[in-house]
C-alpha cells in the first residue's frame, strides 16, 4: 500500500524532473502495469466516467504542466484527440 504522503512525494518529484529537465518539451510517463496506473493515476470514480484524468495528470496540470491520460480504456476518438495534441 502506498501512503498519501509517499504518493504526493513521488508526484512532486515527477513534476520537478519535468520542470527542470524538460521544460517546453513533450513526453510520455509510462506505468509498468494497469496496477501501476491505478496506483499513480487512480481515477476518482471508474463507473461514473471511464475517461477521467488520472491523479498524475491532475497533479501536473495544477503545477502548470500540460498533461493528459492515455490508456487502454480510452475509445479511438479520444486516443486520436490526444495524439493530435
PDB file of C-alpha atoms in Angstrom:
ATOM      1  CA  UNK A   1       0.000   0.000   0.000  1.00  0.00           C
ATOM      2  CA  UNK A   2       1.309   3.444  -0.897  1.00  0.00           C
ATOM      3  CA  UNK A   3       0.644   6.164   1.652  1.00  0.00           C
ATOM      4  CA  UNK A   4      -0.775   9.508   0.538  1.00  0.00           C
ATOM      5  CA  UNK A   5       2.429  11.219   1.708  1.00  0.00           C
ATOM      6  CA  UNK A   6       4.705   8.952  -0.330  1.00  0.00           C
ATOM      7  CA  UNK A   7       2.370   9.240  -3.336  1.00  0.00           C
ATOM      8  CA  UNK A   8       2.463  13.064  -3.062  1.00  0.00           C
ATOM      9  CA  UNK A   9       6.267  12.959  -2.833  1.00  0.00           C
ATOM     10  CA  UNK A  10       6.530  10.836  -5.983  1.00  0.00           C
ATOM     11  CA  UNK A  11       4.158  13.160  -7.864  1.00  0.00           C
ATOM     12  CA  UNK A  12       6.145  16.188  -6.705  1.00  0.00           C
ATOM     13  CA  UNK A  13       9.419  14.594  -7.824  1.00  0.00           C
ATOM     14  CA  UNK A  14       7.967  13.768 -11.247  1.00  0.00           C
ATOM     15  CA  UNK A  15       6.797  17.378 -11.663  1.00  0.00           C
ATOM     16  CA  UNK A  16      10.217  18.701 -10.587  1.00  0.00           C
ATOM     17  CA  UNK A  17      12.079  16.497 -13.076  1.00  0.00           C
ATOM     18  CA  UNK A  18       9.794  17.652 -15.885  1.00  0.00           C
ATOM     19  CA  UNK A  19      10.104  21.357 -14.998  1.00  0.00           C
ATOM     20  CA  UNK A  20      13.893  21.240 -14.559  1.00  0.00           C
ATOM     21  CA  UNK A  21      14.913  18.934 -17.416  1.00  0.00           C
ATOM     22  CA  UNK A  22      12.116  19.009 -19.985  1.00  0.00           C
ATOM     23  CA  UNK A  23      10.625  22.494 -19.970  1.00  0.00           C
ATOM     24  CA  UNK A  24       8.742  23.280 -23.212  1.00  0.00           C
ATOM     25  CA  UNK A  25       9.081  19.685 -24.428  1.00  0.00           C
ATOM     26  CA  UNK A  26       6.616  16.839 -24.691  1.00  0.00           C
ATOM     27  CA  UNK A  27       6.970  13.342 -23.361  1.00  0.00           C
ATOM     28  CA  UNK A  28       5.300  10.239 -22.034  1.00  0.00           C
ATOM     29  CA  UNK A  29       5.298   8.876 -18.497  1.00  0.00           C
ATOM     30  CA  UNK A  30       4.839   5.102 -18.549  1.00  0.00           C
ATOM     31  CA  UNK A  31       3.495   2.882 -15.778  1.00  0.00           C
ATOM     32  CA  UNK A  32       4.648  -0.731 -15.809  1.00  0.00           C
ATOM     33  CA  UNK A  33       1.157  -2.152 -15.488  1.00  0.00           C
ATOM     34  CA  UNK A  34      -2.503  -1.301 -15.108  1.00  0.00           C
ATOM     35  CA  UNK A  35      -1.964  -1.748 -11.362  1.00  0.00           C
ATOM     36  CA  UNK A  36       0.786   0.884 -11.557  1.00  0.00           C
ATOM     37  CA  UNK A  37      -1.508   3.230 -13.446  1.00  0.00           C
ATOM     38  CA  UNK A  38      -4.247   2.672 -10.876  1.00  0.00           C
ATOM     39  CA  UNK A  39      -1.852   3.445  -8.014  1.00  0.00           C
ATOM     40  CA  UNK A  40      -0.288   6.555  -9.523  1.00  0.00           C
ATOM     41  CA  UNK A  41      -3.251   7.705 -11.557  1.00  0.00           C
ATOM     42  CA  UNK A  42      -6.156   6.348  -9.563  1.00  0.00           C
ATOM     43  CA  UNK A  43      -9.315   7.590 -11.261  1.00  0.00           C
ATOM     44  CA  UNK A  44     -11.886   9.046  -8.853  1.00  0.00           C
ATOM     45  CA  UNK A  45     -14.978   7.131  -9.901  1.00  0.00           C
ATOM     46  CA  UNK A  46     -14.452   4.500 -12.561  1.00  0.00           C
ATOM     47  CA  UNK A  47     -18.177   3.821 -13.003  1.00  0.00           C
ATOM     48  CA  UNK A  48     -19.105   7.485 -13.392  1.00  0.00           C
ATOM     49  CA  UNK A  49     -16.630   8.320 -16.177  1.00  0.00           C
ATOM     50  CA  UNK A  50     -14.011   5.984 -17.643  1.00  0.00           C
ATOM     51  CA  UNK A  51     -12.083   8.903 -19.111  1.00  0.00           C
ATOM     52  CA  UNK A  52     -11.396  10.994 -16.026  1.00  0.00           C
ATOM     53  CA  UNK A  53      -7.921  12.465 -15.940  1.00  0.00           C
ATOM     54  CA  UNK A  54      -5.558  10.468 -13.747  1.00  0.00           C
ATOM     55  CA  UNK A  55      -4.301  11.865 -10.452  1.00  0.00           C
ATOM     56  CA  UNK A  56      -0.864  12.210 -12.059  1.00  0.00           C
ATOM     57  CA  UNK A  57      -2.265  14.327 -14.898  1.00  0.00           C
ATOM     58  CA  UNK A  58      -4.314  16.391 -12.423  1.00  0.00           C
ATOM     59  CA  UNK A  59      -1.209  16.991 -10.308  1.00  0.00           C
ATOM     60  CA  UNK A  60       0.868  18.051 -13.309  1.00  0.00           C
ATOM     61  CA  UNK A  61      -1.881  20.350 -14.598  1.00  0.00           C
ATOM     62  CA  UNK A  62      -2.068  22.016 -11.171  1.00  0.00           C
ATOM     63  CA  UNK A  63       1.687  22.619 -11.479  1.00  0.00           C
ATOM     64  CA  UNK A  64       1.242  24.267 -14.930  1.00  0.00           C
ATOM     65  CA  UNK A  65       2.457  21.193 -16.810  1.00  0.00           C
ATOM     66  CA  UNK A  66       0.042  20.231 -19.601  1.00  0.00           C
ATOM     67  CA  UNK A  67      -0.851  16.565 -19.206  1.00  0.00           C
ATOM     68  CA  UNK A  68      -3.371  14.050 -20.489  1.00  0.00           C
ATOM     69  CA  UNK A  69      -4.032  10.435 -19.546  1.00  0.00           C
ATOM     70  CA  UNK A  70      -3.615   7.791 -22.243  1.00  0.00           C
ATOM     71  CA  UNK A  71      -4.522   4.193 -21.502  1.00  0.00           C
ATOM     72  CA  UNK A  72      -6.187   1.101 -22.937  1.00  0.00           C
ATOM     73  CA  UNK A  73      -9.665   2.092 -21.717  1.00  0.00           C
ATOM     74  CA  UNK A  74      -9.842   5.158 -23.994  1.00  0.00           C
ATOM     75  CA  UNK A  75     -12.030   4.950 -27.062  1.00  0.00           C
ATOM     76  CA  UNK A  76     -10.494   5.549 -30.503  1.00  0.00           C
ATOM     77  CA  UNK A  77     -11.831   9.093 -30.778  1.00  0.00           C
ATOM     78  CA  UNK A  78     -10.187  10.193 -27.512  1.00  0.00           C
ATOM     79  CA  UNK A  79      -6.920   8.472 -28.448  1.00  0.00           C
ATOM     80  CA  UNK A  80      -6.879  10.366 -31.735  1.00  0.00           C
ATOM     81  CA  UNK A  81      -7.612  13.687 -29.992  1.00  0.00           C
ATOM     82  CA  UNK A  82      -4.785  13.117 -27.508  1.00  0.00           C
ATOM     83  CA  UNK A  83      -2.344  12.121 -30.272  1.00  0.00           C
ATOM     84  CA  UNK A  84      -3.065  15.351 -32.162  1.00  0.00           C
ATOM     85  CA  UNK A  85      -2.337  17.491 -29.108  1.00  0.00           C
TER      86      UNK A  85
END
